[in-house]
Coordinates of C-alpha atoms in Angstrom, one line a residue:
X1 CA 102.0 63.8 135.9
X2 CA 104.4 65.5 138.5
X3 CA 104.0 62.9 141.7
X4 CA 104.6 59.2 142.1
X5 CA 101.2 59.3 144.4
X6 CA 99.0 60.5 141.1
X7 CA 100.9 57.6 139.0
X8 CA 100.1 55.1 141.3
X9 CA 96.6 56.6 141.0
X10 CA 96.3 56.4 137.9
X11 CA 97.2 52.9 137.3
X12 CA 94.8 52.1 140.0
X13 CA 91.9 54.0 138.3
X14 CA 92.9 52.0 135.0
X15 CA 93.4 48.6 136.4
X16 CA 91.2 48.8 139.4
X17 CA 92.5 48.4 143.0
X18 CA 96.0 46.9 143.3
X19 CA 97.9 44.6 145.3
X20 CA 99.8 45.9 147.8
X21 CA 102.8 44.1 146.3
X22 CA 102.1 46.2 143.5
X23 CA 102.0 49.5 145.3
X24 CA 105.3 48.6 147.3
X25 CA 107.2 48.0 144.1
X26 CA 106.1 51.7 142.6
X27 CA 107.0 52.7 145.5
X28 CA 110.6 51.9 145.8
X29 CA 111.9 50.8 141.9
X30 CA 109.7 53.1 139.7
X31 CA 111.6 53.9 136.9
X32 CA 111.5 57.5 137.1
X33 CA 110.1 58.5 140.7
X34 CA 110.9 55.2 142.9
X35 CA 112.9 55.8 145.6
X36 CA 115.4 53.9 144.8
X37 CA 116.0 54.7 141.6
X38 CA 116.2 59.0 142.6
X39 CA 119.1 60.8 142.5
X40 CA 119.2 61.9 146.5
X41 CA 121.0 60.5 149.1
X42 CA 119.2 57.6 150.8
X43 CA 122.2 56.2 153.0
X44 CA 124.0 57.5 155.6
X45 CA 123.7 60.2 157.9
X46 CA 123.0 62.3 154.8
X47 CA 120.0 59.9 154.2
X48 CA 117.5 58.0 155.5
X49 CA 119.1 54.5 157.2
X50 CA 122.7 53.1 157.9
X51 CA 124.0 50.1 156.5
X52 CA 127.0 48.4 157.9
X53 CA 129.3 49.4 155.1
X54 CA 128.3 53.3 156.3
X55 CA 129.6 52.4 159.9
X56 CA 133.4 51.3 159.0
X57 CA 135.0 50.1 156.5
X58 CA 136.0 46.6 158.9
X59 CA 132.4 44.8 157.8
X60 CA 133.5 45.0 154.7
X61 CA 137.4 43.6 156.2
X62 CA 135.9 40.9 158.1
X63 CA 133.7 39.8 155.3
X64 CA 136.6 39.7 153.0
X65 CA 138.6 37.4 155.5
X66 CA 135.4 35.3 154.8
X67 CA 135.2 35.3 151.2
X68 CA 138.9 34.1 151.9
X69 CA 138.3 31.3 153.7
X70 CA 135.3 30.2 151.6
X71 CA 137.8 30.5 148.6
X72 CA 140.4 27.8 150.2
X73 CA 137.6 25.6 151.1
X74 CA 136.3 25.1 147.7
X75 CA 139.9 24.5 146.8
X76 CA 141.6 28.0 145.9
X77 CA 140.0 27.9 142.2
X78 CA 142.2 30.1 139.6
X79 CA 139.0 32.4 139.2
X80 CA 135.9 32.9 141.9
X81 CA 133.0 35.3 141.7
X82 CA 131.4 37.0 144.0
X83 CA 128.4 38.5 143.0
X84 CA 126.7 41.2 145.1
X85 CA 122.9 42.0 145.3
X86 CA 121.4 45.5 146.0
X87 CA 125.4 46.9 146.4
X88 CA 124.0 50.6 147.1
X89 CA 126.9 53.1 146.6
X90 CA 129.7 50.1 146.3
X91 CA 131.1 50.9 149.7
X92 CA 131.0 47.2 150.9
X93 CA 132.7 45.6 147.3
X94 CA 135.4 48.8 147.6
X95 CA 136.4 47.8 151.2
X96 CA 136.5 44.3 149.7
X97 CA 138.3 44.6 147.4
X98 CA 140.9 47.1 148.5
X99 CA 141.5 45.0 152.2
X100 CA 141.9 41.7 150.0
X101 CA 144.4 43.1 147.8
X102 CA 146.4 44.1 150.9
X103 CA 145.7 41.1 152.7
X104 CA 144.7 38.1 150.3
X105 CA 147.1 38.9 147.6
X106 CA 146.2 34.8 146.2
X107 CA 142.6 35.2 147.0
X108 CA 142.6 38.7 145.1
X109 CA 144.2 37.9 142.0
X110 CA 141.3 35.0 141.8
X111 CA 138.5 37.1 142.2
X112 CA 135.9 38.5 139.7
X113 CA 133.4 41.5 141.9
X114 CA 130.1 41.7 140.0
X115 CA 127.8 44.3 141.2
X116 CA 124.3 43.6 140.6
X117 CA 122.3 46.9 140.7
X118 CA 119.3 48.5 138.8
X119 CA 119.1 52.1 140.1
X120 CA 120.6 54.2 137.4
X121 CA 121.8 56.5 139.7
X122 CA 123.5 54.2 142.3
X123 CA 124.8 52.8 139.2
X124 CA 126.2 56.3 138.5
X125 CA 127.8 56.6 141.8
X126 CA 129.1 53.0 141.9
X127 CA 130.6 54.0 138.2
X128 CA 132.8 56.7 140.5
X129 CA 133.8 55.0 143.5
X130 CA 135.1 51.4 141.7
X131 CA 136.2 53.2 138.2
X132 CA 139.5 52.1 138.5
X133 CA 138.2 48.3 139.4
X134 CA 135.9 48.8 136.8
X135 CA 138.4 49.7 133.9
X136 CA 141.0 46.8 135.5
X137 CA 138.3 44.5 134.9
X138 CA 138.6 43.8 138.6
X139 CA 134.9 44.5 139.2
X140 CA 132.1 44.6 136.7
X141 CA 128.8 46.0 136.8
X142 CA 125.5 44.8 136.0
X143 CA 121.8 46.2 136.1
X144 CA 119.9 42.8 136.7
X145 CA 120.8 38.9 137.8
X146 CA 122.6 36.2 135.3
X147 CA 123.7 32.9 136.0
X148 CA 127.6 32.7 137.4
X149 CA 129.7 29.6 136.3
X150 CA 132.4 28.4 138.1
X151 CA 132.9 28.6 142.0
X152 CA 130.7 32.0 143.5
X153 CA 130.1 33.4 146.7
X154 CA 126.3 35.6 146.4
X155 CA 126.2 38.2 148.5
X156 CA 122.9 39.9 149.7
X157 CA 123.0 42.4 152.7
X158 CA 120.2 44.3 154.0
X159 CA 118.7 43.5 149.7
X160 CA 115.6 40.8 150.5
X161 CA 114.0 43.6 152.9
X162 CA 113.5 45.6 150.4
X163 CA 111.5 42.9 147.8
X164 CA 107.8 44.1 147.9
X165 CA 105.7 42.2 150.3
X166 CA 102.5 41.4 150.1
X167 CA 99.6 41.7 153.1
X168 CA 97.0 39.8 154.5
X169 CA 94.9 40.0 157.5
X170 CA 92.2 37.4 158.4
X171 CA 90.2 39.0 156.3
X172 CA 92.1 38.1 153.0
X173 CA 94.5 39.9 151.2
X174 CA 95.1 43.8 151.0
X175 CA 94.0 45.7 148.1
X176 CA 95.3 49.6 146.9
X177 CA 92.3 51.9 146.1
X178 CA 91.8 55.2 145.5
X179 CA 89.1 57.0 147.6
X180 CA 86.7 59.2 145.8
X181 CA 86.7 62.5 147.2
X182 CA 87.2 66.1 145.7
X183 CA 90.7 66.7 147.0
X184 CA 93.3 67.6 144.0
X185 CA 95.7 65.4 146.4
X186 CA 95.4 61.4 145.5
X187 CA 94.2 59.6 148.6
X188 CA 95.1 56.0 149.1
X189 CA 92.4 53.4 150.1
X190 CA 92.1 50.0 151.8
X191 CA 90.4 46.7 150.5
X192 CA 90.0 43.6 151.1
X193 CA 90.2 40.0 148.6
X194 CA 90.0 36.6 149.2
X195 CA 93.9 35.8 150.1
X196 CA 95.5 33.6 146.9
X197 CA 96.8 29.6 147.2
X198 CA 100.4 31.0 147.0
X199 CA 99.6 33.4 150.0
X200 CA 97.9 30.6 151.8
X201 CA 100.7 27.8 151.6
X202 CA 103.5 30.6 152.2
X203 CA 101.3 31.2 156.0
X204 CA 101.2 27.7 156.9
X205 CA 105.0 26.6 155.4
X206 CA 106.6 29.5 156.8
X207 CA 104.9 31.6 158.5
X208 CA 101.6 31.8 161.1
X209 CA 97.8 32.7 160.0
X210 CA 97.0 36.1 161.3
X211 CA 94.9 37.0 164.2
X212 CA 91.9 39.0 164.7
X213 CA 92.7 42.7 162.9
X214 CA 96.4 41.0 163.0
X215 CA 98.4 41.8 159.4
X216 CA 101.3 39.7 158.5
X217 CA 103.5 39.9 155.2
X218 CA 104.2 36.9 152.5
X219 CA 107.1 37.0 151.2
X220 CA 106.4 35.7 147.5
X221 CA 108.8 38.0 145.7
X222 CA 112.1 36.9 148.3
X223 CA 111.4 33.1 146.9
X224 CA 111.6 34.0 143.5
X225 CA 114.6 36.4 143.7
X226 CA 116.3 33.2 146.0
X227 CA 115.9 30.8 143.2
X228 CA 117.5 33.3 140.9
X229 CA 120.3 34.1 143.2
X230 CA 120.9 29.9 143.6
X231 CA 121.6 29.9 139.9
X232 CA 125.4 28.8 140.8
X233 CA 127.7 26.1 140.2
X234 CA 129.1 25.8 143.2
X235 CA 130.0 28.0 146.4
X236 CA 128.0 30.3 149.1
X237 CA 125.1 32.0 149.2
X238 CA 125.2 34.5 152.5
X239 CA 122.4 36.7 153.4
X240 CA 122.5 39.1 156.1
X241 CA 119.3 41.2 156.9
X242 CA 117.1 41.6 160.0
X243 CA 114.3 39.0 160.1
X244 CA 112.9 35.7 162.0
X245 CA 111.9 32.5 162.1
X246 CA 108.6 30.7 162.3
X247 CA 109.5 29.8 165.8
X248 CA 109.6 33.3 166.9
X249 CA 106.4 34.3 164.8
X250 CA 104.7 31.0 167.0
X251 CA 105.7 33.3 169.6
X252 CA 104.6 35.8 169.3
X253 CA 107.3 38.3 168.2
X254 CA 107.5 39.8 164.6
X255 CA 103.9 39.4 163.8
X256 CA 103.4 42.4 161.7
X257 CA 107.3 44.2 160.7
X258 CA 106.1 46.4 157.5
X259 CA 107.9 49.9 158.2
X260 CA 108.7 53.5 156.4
X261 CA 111.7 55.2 156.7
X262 CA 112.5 58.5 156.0
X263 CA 115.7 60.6 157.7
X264 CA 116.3 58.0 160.1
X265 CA 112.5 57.9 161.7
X266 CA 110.1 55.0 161.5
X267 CA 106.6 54.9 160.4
X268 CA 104.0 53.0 160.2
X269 CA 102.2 54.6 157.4
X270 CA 103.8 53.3 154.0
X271 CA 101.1 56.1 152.0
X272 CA 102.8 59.0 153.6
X273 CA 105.0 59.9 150.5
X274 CA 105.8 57.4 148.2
X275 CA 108.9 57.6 146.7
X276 CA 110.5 60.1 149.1
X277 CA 110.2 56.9 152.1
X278 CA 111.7 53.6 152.1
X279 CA 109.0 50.8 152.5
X280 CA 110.4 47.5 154.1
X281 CA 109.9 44.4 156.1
X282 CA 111.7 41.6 158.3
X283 CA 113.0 39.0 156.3
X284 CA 111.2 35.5 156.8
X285 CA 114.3 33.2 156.9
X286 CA 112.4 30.4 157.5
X287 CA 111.2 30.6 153.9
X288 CA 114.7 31.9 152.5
X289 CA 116.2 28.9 154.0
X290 CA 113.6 26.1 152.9
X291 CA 113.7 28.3 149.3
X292 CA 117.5 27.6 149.5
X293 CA 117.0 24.0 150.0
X294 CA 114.4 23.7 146.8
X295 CA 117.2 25.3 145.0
X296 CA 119.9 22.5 146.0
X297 CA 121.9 24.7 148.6
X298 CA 122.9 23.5 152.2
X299 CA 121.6 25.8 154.4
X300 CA 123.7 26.5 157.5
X301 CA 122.1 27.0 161.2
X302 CA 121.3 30.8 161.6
X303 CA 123.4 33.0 163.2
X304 CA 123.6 36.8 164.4
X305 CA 125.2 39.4 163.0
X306 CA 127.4 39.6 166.2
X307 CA 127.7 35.9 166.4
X308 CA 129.2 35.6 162.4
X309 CA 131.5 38.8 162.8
X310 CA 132.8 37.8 166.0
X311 CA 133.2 34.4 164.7
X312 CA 135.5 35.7 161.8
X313 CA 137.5 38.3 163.9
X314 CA 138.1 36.3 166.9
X315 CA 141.2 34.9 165.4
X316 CA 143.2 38.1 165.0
X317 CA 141.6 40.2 168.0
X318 CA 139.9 42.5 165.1
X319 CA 142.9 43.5 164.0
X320 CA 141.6 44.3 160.8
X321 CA 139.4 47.2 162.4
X322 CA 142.3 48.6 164.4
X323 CA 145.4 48.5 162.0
X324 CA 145.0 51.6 160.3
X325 CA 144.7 53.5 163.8
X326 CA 147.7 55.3 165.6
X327 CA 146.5 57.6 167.7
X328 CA 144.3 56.4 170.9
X329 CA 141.8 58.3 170.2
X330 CA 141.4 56.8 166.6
X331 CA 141.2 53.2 168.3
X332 CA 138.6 54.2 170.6
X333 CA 136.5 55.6 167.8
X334 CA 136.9 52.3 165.8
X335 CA 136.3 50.5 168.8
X336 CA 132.5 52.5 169.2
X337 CA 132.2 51.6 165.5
X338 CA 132.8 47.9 166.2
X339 CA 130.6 48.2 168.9
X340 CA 127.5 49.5 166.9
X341 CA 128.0 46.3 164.8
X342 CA 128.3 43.5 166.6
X343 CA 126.4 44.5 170.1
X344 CA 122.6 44.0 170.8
X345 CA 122.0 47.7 171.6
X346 CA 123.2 48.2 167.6
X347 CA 123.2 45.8 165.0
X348 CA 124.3 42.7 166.3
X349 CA 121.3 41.0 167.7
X350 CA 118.8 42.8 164.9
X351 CA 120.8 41.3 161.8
X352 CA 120.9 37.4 161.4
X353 CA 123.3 36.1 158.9
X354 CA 122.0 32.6 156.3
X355 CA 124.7 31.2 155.1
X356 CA 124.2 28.2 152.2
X357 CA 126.3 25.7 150.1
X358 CA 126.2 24.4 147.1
X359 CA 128.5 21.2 145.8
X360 CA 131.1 22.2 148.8
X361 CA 130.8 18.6 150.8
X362 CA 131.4 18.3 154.4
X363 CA 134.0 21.3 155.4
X364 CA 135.1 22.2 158.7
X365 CA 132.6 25.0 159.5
X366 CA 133.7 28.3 159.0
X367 CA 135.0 30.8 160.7
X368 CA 131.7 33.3 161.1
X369 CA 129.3 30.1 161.7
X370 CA 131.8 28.3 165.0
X371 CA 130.4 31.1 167.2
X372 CA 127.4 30.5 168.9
X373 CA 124.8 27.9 169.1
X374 CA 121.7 29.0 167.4
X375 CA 118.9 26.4 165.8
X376 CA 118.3 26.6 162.3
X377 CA 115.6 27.9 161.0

C-alpha cells in the first residue's frame, strides 16, 4: 500500500462508508502518511501556510509580555507552566522563551515550557531548535495532553482548526465512500446518514441548521480536546485561531469554512490529495467558549488578533518588534511584518483571540483584552 488515498480505501471497503470526521483525521495525523506527521516542510514560504510565529519573531515578544503579566496577576508563583498545543517547529516557545529571559528575568526563572506535539517529525525538528532548553530542563517535550498542577497558562494558536470536523447538510450527515469503477486510482464518494443527537444539539447550541444544499461543520472533536486542555489548576487558557460566532453564522457569514491548502492556494476539494494538503475549518468559538464554561473557566469577551496585540504593545510603542533594528531599513521591514499581523488586509481582523480563567478572581483586565469593545461570544 504506497498511497494514503488506497489506505483510506481500504478501511472504507472493510468498514463500509466513513464519517467524514474519520476521513479528515487520516487525512492529516495518519501515522505514517498524514500530513502532519511527514517529514516535508508544511510552514512557511517553503510550505504550504504562514503562521504568526513565521512572520517575526515579535508575536512570540508580545505574547511573552502577556504570559508576564498573567504571571503577576495570579501572584508571581515560584513555578508556572505554560503548556503549548500543536507548537509546529517550536518557533513561537523559542521566541518566548529567549525574549523572556532578556526581558522577564523573574517571570523566566519561574517558568516550565511544555510542548505538546504528536508529529514525530515536528518533534524531531523541535528536538533541534529548543535542545539547549530541552537539556536545561527549561522546556520539555511531550507527544500527547496531561494534566498540569500548579498555576498554567495553555496555549493553542492556529491548533483547534486543524481537529477533524464533521459535515452535515440538510440532508443528514456526510458519509466517505468509495465509488466502484475500474480505475487503478481510489475515487472518493459522497453519502448521506441521518445526522447524530450530538450533531443535532451542537447546530442549535452553537451553531445554525443548514439551508437548502447548504453544508456546515460540527465541531465535536474541538469540545473534547477543550475539556482536556481545561484540565488545570488555576490560570489561562488563550486560543487564537480564525473562526466566528453564532451571531455571525445567524448572519449569514461563515456558513460553510471547510478548506485545502497546499503551497499557499485554497481549495475546496479536501479529496484532491490526501496527505500532501492541509484540511481545515473556522473555529466555532461560540462552542469553545460555552465548552470553557462547562469546564469551570471564565471566558473573556472575544477579541481580534489586532485588537489583543495592540492591546499588549501599546504600552511600549512595540518596542519589542523594533529593538533589535539599527538600520532604517531593518525598521521598516519590521514595521511591514507588524503590519501583516495586526491589520485587516493580513491577520488582524481574520484571527480572534479566547482568552479564559480559571480560580484567578476579579483582576484588572489585561493588557491584550483593554483594547477594543467586542461582545462575547
Amino acid at each position: 500500500m504506497n498511497s494514503l488515498r488506497e489506505k483510506i480505501a481500504q478501511e472504507i471497503r472493510t468498514r463500509g462508508p466513513i464519517a467524514f470526521s474519520r476521513y479528515m483525521e487520516l487525512c492529516l495525523y495518519d501515522p505514517e502518511l498524514g500530513y502532519y506527521r511527514r517529514p516535508a516542510e508544511q510552514f512557511g514560504k517553503a510550505g504550504d501556510f504562514y503562521t504568526s510565529s513565521d512572520v517575526h519573531a515579535v508575536f512570540g515578544r508580545l505574547m511573552a509580555r502577556q504570559f508576564e503579566e498573567m504571571w503577576r496577576v495570579l501572584g508571581s508563583p515560584e513555578q508556572i507552566t505554560i503548556k503549548e498545543l500543536g507548537p509546529g517547529r517550536g518557533l513561537f516557545a523559542q521566541d518566548v522563551l529567549d525574549w523572556s529571559q532578556k526581558k522577564f528575568p523573574e517571570f523566566f526563572r519561574a517558568l516550565l515550557y511544555v510542548l505538546v506535539e504528536q508529529s514525530p517529525a515536528l518533534r524531531r525538528r523541535i528536538e533541534t531548535s529548543l535542545q539547549s532548553r530541552l537539556d536545561t530542563g527549561k522546556a520539555q517535550l511531550l507527544s500527547d495532553q496531561q494534566p498540569v498542577s500548579g498555576p498554567a497558562i495553555i496555549f493553542a494558536n492556529e491548533f483547534f482548526d486543524a481537529l477533524p470536523v464533521d459535515i452535515v447538510s440538510d440532508r443528514g450527515s456526510l458519509r466517505i465512500g468509495v465509488q466502484q469503477s475500474g480505475s487503478k486510482v481510489a475515487k472518493f464518494a459522497e453519502s448521506w446518514v441521518p445526522s447524530s443527537a450530538q450533531e443535532l444539539e451542537f447546530l442549535d447550541r452553537y451553531s445554525v441548521r443548514p439551508e437548502s444544499d447548504e453544508r456546515l461543520e460540527v465541531h465535536l472533536q474541538a469540545q473534547r480536546s477543550l475539556a482536556q486542555a481545561a484540565d488545570f489548576d488555576r490560570g489561562f487558557l488563550i486560543i487564537i485561531d480564525y473562526g466566528y460566532t453564532r451571531a455571525e453564522q445567524l448572519a449569514g457569514r461563515h456558513r460553510g469554512t471547510l478548506k485545502a491548502v497546499r503551497q499557499h492556494a485554497v481549495s475546496a476539494n479536501p479529496y484532491e490529495a490526501p496527505g500532501e494538503q492541509d484540511i481545515t475549518a473556522d473555529v466555532n468559538f461560540t462552542g469553545l467558549a460555552v465548552a470553557a464554561a462547562a469546564s469551570g473557566l471564565r471566558a473573556e469577551k472575544l477579541v481580534t488578533q489586532s485588537q489583543f496585540l495592540m492591546g499588549i504593545g501599546e504600552t511600549n510603542q512595540f518596542a519589542d518588534a523594533l529593538e533589535d533594528c539599527r538600520l532604517p531599513q531593518e525598521r521598516a521591514k519590521v514595521a511591514l511584518q507588524l503590519k501583516h499581523l495586526v491589520t485587516p488586509a493580513g491577520m488582524g481582523e481574520s484571527f480572534h483571540v479566547l482568552v479564559a480563567s480559571k480560580g484567578v478572581g476579579a483582576a484588572r483586565p489585561l493588557a491584550g483584552l483593554n483594547f477594543g469593545h467586542n461582545e462575547p461570544a
